[in-house]
XYZ file of C-alpha atoms in Angstrom:
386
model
C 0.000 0.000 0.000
C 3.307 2.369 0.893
C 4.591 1.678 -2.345
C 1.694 2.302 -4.150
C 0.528 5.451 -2.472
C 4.048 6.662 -3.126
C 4.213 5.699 -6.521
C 1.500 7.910 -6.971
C 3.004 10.879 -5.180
C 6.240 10.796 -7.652
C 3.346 10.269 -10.657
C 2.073 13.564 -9.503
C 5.542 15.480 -9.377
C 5.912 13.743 -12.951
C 3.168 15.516 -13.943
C 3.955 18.792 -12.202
C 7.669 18.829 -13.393
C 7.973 17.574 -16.350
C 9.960 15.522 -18.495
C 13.067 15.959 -17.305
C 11.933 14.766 -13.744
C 11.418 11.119 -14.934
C 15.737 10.481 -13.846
C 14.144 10.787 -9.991
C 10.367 10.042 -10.582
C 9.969 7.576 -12.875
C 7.652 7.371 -15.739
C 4.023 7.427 -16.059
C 1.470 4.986 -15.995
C -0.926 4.722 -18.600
C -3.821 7.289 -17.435
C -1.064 9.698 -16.062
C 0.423 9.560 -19.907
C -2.035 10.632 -21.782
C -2.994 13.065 -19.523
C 0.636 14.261 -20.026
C -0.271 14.309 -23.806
C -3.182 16.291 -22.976
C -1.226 19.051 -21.143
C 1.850 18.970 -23.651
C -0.080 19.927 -26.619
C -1.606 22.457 -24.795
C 1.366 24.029 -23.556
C 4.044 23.233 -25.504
C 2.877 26.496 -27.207
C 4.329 28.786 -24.557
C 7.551 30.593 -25.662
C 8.569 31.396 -22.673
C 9.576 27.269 -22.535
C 12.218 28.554 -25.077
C 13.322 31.390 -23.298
C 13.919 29.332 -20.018
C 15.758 26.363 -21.940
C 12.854 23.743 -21.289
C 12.604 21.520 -23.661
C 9.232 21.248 -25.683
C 7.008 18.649 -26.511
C 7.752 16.007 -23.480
C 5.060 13.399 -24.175
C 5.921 13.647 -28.239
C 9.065 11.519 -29.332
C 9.256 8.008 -28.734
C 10.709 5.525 -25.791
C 14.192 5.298 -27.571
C 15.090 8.563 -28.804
C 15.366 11.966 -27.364
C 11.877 13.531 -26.510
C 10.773 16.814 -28.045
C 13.721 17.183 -30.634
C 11.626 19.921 -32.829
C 9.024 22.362 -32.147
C 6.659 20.616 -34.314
C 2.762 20.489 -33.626
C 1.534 17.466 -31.800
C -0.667 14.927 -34.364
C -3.712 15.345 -32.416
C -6.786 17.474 -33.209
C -8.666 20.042 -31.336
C -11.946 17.411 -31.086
C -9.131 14.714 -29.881
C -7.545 17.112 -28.011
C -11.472 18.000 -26.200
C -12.234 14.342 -25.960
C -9.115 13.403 -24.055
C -9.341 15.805 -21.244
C -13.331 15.750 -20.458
C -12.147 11.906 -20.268
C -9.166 12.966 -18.125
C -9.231 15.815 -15.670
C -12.283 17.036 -13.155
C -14.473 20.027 -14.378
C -12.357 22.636 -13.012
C -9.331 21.641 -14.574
C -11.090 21.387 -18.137
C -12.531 24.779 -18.004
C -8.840 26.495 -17.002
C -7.568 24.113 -19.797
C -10.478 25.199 -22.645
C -9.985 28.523 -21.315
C -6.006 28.879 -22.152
C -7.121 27.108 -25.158
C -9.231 30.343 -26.511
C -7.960 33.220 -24.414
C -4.213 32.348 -23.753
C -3.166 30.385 -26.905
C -5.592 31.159 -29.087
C -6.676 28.099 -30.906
C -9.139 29.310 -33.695
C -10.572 26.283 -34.437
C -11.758 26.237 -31.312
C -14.311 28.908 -32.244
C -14.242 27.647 -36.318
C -15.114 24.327 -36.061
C -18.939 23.060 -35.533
C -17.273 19.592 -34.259
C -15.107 21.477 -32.079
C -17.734 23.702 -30.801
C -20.070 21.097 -30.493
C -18.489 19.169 -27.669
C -16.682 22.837 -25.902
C -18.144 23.111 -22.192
C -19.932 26.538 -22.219
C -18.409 28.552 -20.052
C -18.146 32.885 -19.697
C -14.783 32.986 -21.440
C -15.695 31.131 -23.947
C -18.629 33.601 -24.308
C -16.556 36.419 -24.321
C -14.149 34.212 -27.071
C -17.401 34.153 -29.351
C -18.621 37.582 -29.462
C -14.955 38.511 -30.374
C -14.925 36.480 -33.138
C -18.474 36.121 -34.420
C -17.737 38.289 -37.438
C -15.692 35.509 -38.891
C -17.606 32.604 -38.427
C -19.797 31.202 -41.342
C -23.765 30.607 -40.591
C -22.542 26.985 -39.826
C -20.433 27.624 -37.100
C -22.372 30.977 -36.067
C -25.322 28.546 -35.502
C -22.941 26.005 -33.118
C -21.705 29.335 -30.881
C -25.365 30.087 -30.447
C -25.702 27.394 -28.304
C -23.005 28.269 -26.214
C -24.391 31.809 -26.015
C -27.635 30.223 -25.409
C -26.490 28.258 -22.251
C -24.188 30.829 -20.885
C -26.772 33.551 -20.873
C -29.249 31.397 -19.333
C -27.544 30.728 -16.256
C -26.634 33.930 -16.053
C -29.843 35.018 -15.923
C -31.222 32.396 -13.599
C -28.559 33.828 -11.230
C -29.269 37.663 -11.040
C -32.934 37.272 -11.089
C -32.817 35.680 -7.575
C -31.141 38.961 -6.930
C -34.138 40.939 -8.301
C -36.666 38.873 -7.373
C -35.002 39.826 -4.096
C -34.805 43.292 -4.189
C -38.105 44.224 -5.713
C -40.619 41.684 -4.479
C -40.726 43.381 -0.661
C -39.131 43.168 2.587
C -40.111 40.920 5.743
C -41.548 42.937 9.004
C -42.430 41.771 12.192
C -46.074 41.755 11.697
C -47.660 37.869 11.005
C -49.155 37.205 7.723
C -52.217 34.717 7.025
C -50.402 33.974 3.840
C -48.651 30.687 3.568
C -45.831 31.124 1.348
C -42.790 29.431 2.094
C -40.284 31.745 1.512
C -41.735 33.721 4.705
C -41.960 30.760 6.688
C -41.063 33.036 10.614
C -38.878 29.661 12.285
C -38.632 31.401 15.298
C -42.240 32.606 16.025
C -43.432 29.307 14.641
C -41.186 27.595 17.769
C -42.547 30.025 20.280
C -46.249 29.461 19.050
C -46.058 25.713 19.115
C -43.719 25.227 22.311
C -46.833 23.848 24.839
C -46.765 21.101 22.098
C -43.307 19.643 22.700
C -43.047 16.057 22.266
C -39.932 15.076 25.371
C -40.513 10.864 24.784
C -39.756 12.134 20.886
C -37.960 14.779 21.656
C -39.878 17.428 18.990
C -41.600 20.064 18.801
C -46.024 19.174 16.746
C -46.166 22.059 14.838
C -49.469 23.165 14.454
C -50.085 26.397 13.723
C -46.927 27.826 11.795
C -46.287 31.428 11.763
C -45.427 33.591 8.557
C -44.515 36.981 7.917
C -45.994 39.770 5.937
C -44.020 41.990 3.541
C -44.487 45.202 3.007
C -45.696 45.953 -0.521
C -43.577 48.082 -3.097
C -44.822 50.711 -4.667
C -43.162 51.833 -7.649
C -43.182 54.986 -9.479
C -42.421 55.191 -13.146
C -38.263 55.279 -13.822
C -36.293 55.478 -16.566
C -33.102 52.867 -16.666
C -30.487 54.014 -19.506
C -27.940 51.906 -19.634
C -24.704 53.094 -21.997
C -22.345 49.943 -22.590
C -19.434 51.295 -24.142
C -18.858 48.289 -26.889
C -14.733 48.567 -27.693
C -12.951 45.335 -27.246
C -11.925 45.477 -23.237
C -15.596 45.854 -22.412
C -16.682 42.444 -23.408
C -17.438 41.241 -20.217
C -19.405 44.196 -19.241
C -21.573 44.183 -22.464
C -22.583 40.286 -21.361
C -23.676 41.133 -18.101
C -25.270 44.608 -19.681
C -27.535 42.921 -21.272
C -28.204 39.933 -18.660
C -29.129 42.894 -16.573
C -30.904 44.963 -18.994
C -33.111 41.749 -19.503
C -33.560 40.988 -16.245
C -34.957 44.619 -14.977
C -37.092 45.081 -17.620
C -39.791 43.506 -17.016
C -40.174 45.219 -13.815
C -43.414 46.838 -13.516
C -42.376 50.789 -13.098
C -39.032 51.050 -14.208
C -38.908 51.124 -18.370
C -35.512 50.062 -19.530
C -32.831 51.088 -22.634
C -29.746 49.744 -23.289
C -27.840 51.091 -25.543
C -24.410 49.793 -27.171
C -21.424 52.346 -28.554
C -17.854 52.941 -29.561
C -17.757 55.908 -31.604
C -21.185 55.326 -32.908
C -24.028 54.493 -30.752
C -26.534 51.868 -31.303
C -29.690 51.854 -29.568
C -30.725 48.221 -28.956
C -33.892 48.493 -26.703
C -36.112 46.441 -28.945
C -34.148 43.537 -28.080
C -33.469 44.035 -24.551
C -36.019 41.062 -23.693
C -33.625 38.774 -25.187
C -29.806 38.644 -24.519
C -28.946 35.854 -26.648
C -30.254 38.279 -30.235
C -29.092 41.086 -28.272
C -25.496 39.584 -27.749
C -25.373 38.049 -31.318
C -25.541 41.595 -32.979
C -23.285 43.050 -31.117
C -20.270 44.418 -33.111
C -17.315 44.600 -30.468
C -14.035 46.705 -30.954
C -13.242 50.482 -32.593
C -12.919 53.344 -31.107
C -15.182 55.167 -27.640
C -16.841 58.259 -27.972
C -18.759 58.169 -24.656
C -19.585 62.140 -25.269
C -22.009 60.834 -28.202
C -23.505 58.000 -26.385
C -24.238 60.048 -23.336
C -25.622 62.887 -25.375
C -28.058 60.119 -26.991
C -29.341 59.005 -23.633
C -30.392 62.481 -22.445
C -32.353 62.725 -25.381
C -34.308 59.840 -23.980
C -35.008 61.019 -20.765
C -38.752 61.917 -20.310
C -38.614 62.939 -16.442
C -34.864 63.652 -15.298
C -35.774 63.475 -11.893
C -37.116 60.237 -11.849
C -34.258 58.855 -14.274
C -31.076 57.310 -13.770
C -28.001 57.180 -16.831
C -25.636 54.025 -16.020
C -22.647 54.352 -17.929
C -20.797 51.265 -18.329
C -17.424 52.491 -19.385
C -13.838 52.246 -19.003
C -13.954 56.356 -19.037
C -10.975 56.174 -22.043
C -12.519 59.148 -23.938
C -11.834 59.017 -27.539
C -13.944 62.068 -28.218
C -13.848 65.293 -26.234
C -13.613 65.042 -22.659
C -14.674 68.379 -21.770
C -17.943 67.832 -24.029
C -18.502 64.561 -21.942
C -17.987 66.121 -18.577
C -20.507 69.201 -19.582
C -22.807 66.592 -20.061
C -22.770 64.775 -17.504
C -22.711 68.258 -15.117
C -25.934 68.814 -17.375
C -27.779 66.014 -16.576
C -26.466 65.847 -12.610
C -28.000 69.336 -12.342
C -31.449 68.134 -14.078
C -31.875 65.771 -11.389
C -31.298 62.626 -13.175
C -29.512 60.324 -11.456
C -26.000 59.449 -13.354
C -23.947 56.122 -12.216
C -20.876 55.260 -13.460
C -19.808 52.014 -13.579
C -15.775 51.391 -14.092
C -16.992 47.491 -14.030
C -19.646 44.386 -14.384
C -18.296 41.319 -14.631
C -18.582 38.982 -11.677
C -15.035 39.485 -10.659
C -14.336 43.296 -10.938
C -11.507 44.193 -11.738
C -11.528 47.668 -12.958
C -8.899 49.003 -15.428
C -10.016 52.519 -15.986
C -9.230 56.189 -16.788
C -8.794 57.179 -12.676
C -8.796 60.906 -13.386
C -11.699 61.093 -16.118
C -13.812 59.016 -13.388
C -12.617 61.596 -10.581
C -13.585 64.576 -12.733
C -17.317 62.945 -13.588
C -17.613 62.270 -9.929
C -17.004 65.805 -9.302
C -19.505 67.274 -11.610
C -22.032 64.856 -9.358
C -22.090 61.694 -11.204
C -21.693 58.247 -8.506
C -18.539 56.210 -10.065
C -17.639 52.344 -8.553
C -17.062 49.087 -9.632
C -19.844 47.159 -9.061
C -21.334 43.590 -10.160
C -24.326 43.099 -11.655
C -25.844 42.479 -8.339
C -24.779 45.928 -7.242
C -26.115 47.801 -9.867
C -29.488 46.040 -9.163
C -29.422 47.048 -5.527
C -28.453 50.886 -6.389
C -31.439 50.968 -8.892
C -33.554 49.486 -5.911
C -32.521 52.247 -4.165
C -32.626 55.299 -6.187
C -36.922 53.500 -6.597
C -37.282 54.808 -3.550
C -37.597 50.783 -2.571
């Protein structure tokens, strides 16, 4: 059992190490090997192997002779390649591996190939891959991303709408309720109420008449949500969860929602806003940012300014005037309307952004952060008045 478990160990630090190792380790069993092939044709790409003096290509070569004598490209295929390690590795290693596959190394046949596509995990960076490179794909291939758009936006979706279902659907007070719902199911009045029924032989507690509480209702005025989603190539992230969000708010009964898409032209996409997957399909990412224009366009939709609120979803890299842009948004701050500015939206942010063109809008009145899509659901919640 010692042996084996050890065995194992130097397996592992095979793995981890590399070739080179196997004088001290030992070689590879059978599974361990091809999972070896699986990493090698992966990363064998990396320069930086070169610059370090590691040898490339460890699992190519055979038994006898040296192993990785040339730089050449391993025999297997992309679909090989994506069969072997949903066969090999747990679901967190296959997503970092697909995920250095598209972003890191940038295997186009990844995103080419309908095969390929076909068996890719959907995942947000391979979201993010697509709506880079939609403009080259062929209707074939555009109709295999699809589904991976499809499946990505859906549990996005399922995920912040708990968060607005949340937010907008009332808070719990301390007053009972004669309404049985379960998701105001009061444990601890429930205990109190039913405590002359304890059970000691059984040790528990007969409930018989459970306790629930009320909510207090929401009343919502009518609000204007304009959501700017500056479009250039570093915002991809953001424009996803722009339009999960977008989606998501409005169908919410008083708030009427735009979202509109720019670089230095702006596209107004509200007809679509009820579906992210067309909306995210004709997006055009990349080009230039003139967030002057787009903010210009959005006061021209505002129909009450004090009961509106401008979201701009920017990296704040003006391409266009900057003085125009911060007149504007001074403008609309002095109108009443409401003006966030959002630096970030993906679920991990990570801001890179202009520093002093988001100081100078926050000091003409607009509110400038980093926030998830979560966040920015909670601010609109409370600029409702909820």
């Amino acid at each position: 059992m010692a042996d084996t478990h050890n065995g194992a160990d130097l397996e592992r630090w095979r793995l981890i190490l590399g070739p080179a190792a196997e004088s001290c380790t030992g070689g590879l069993g059978e599974q361990n090997a091809e999972r070896d092939a699986a990493l090698d044709w992966l990363y064998s790409r990396d320069d930086d192997l070169a610059r370090r003096g590691v040898r490339r290509g460890g699992s190519r070569g055979d038994n006898n002779g040296p192993r990785g004598a040339d730089d050449s490209p391993s025999q297997l295929t992309t679909v090989d390649w994506l069969d072997g390690i949903h066969r090999l590795f747990p679901k967190e290693t296959i997503e970092r591996l697909e995920r250095d596959a598209v972003e890191r190394y940038e295997i186009h046949d990844v995103l080419t190939d309908p095969d390929v596509l076909a068996r890719i995990e959907p995942s947000p960076s391979l979201l993010k891959a697509v709506l880079r490179t939609k403009h080259l794909m062929n209707p074939q291939v555009l109709n295999a991303a699809r589904r991976i758009v499809e499946e990505v936006v859906e549990r996005l979706v399922e995920k912040l709408q708990v968060q607005v279902r949340t937010v907008f659907t009332g808070s719990r007070t301390r007053k009972p309720s004669w309404h049985r719902r379960s998701r105001d199911f009061d444990l601890k009045r429930t205990l109190r109420a039913n405590l002359k029924h304890y059970q000691p032989d059984e040790r528990r507690v007969a409930i018989e008449r459970p306790q629930f509480h009320s909510r207090t209702s929401k009343r919502l005025e009518q609000w204007q949500l304009v959501l700017l989603v500056d479009q250039s190539g570093s915002m991809t992230g953001s424009v996803i969860h722009s339009a999960v969000t977008a989606a998501c708010l409005h169908a919410l009964p008083g708030l009427k929602t735009h979202l509109i898409a720019f670089d230095t032209a702006v596209v107004d996409m509200t007809s679509d806003v009820d579906d992210p997957v067309e909306l995210l399909m004709k997006v055009q990412l990349g080009g230039g940012t003139d967030i002057a224009r787009a903010v210009e366009y959005g006061a021209g939709l505002i129909e009450n300014p004090r009961r509106s609120i401008v979201a701009l979803i920017s990296d704040f890299y003006e391409g266009g005037s900057e003085a125009r842009l911060v007149h504007l948004v001074k403008q609309l701050s002095d109108q009443g309307t409401q003006v966030l500015g959002l630096a970030a939206l993906d679920e991990d942010a990570n801001p890179v952004y202009d520093h002093d063109m988001a100081a100078r809008l926050a000091k003409v009145g607009a509110h400038v952060g980093a926030m998830t899509p979560s966040h920015l659901v909670e601010f609109v919640a409370e600029r409702l008045g909820t």
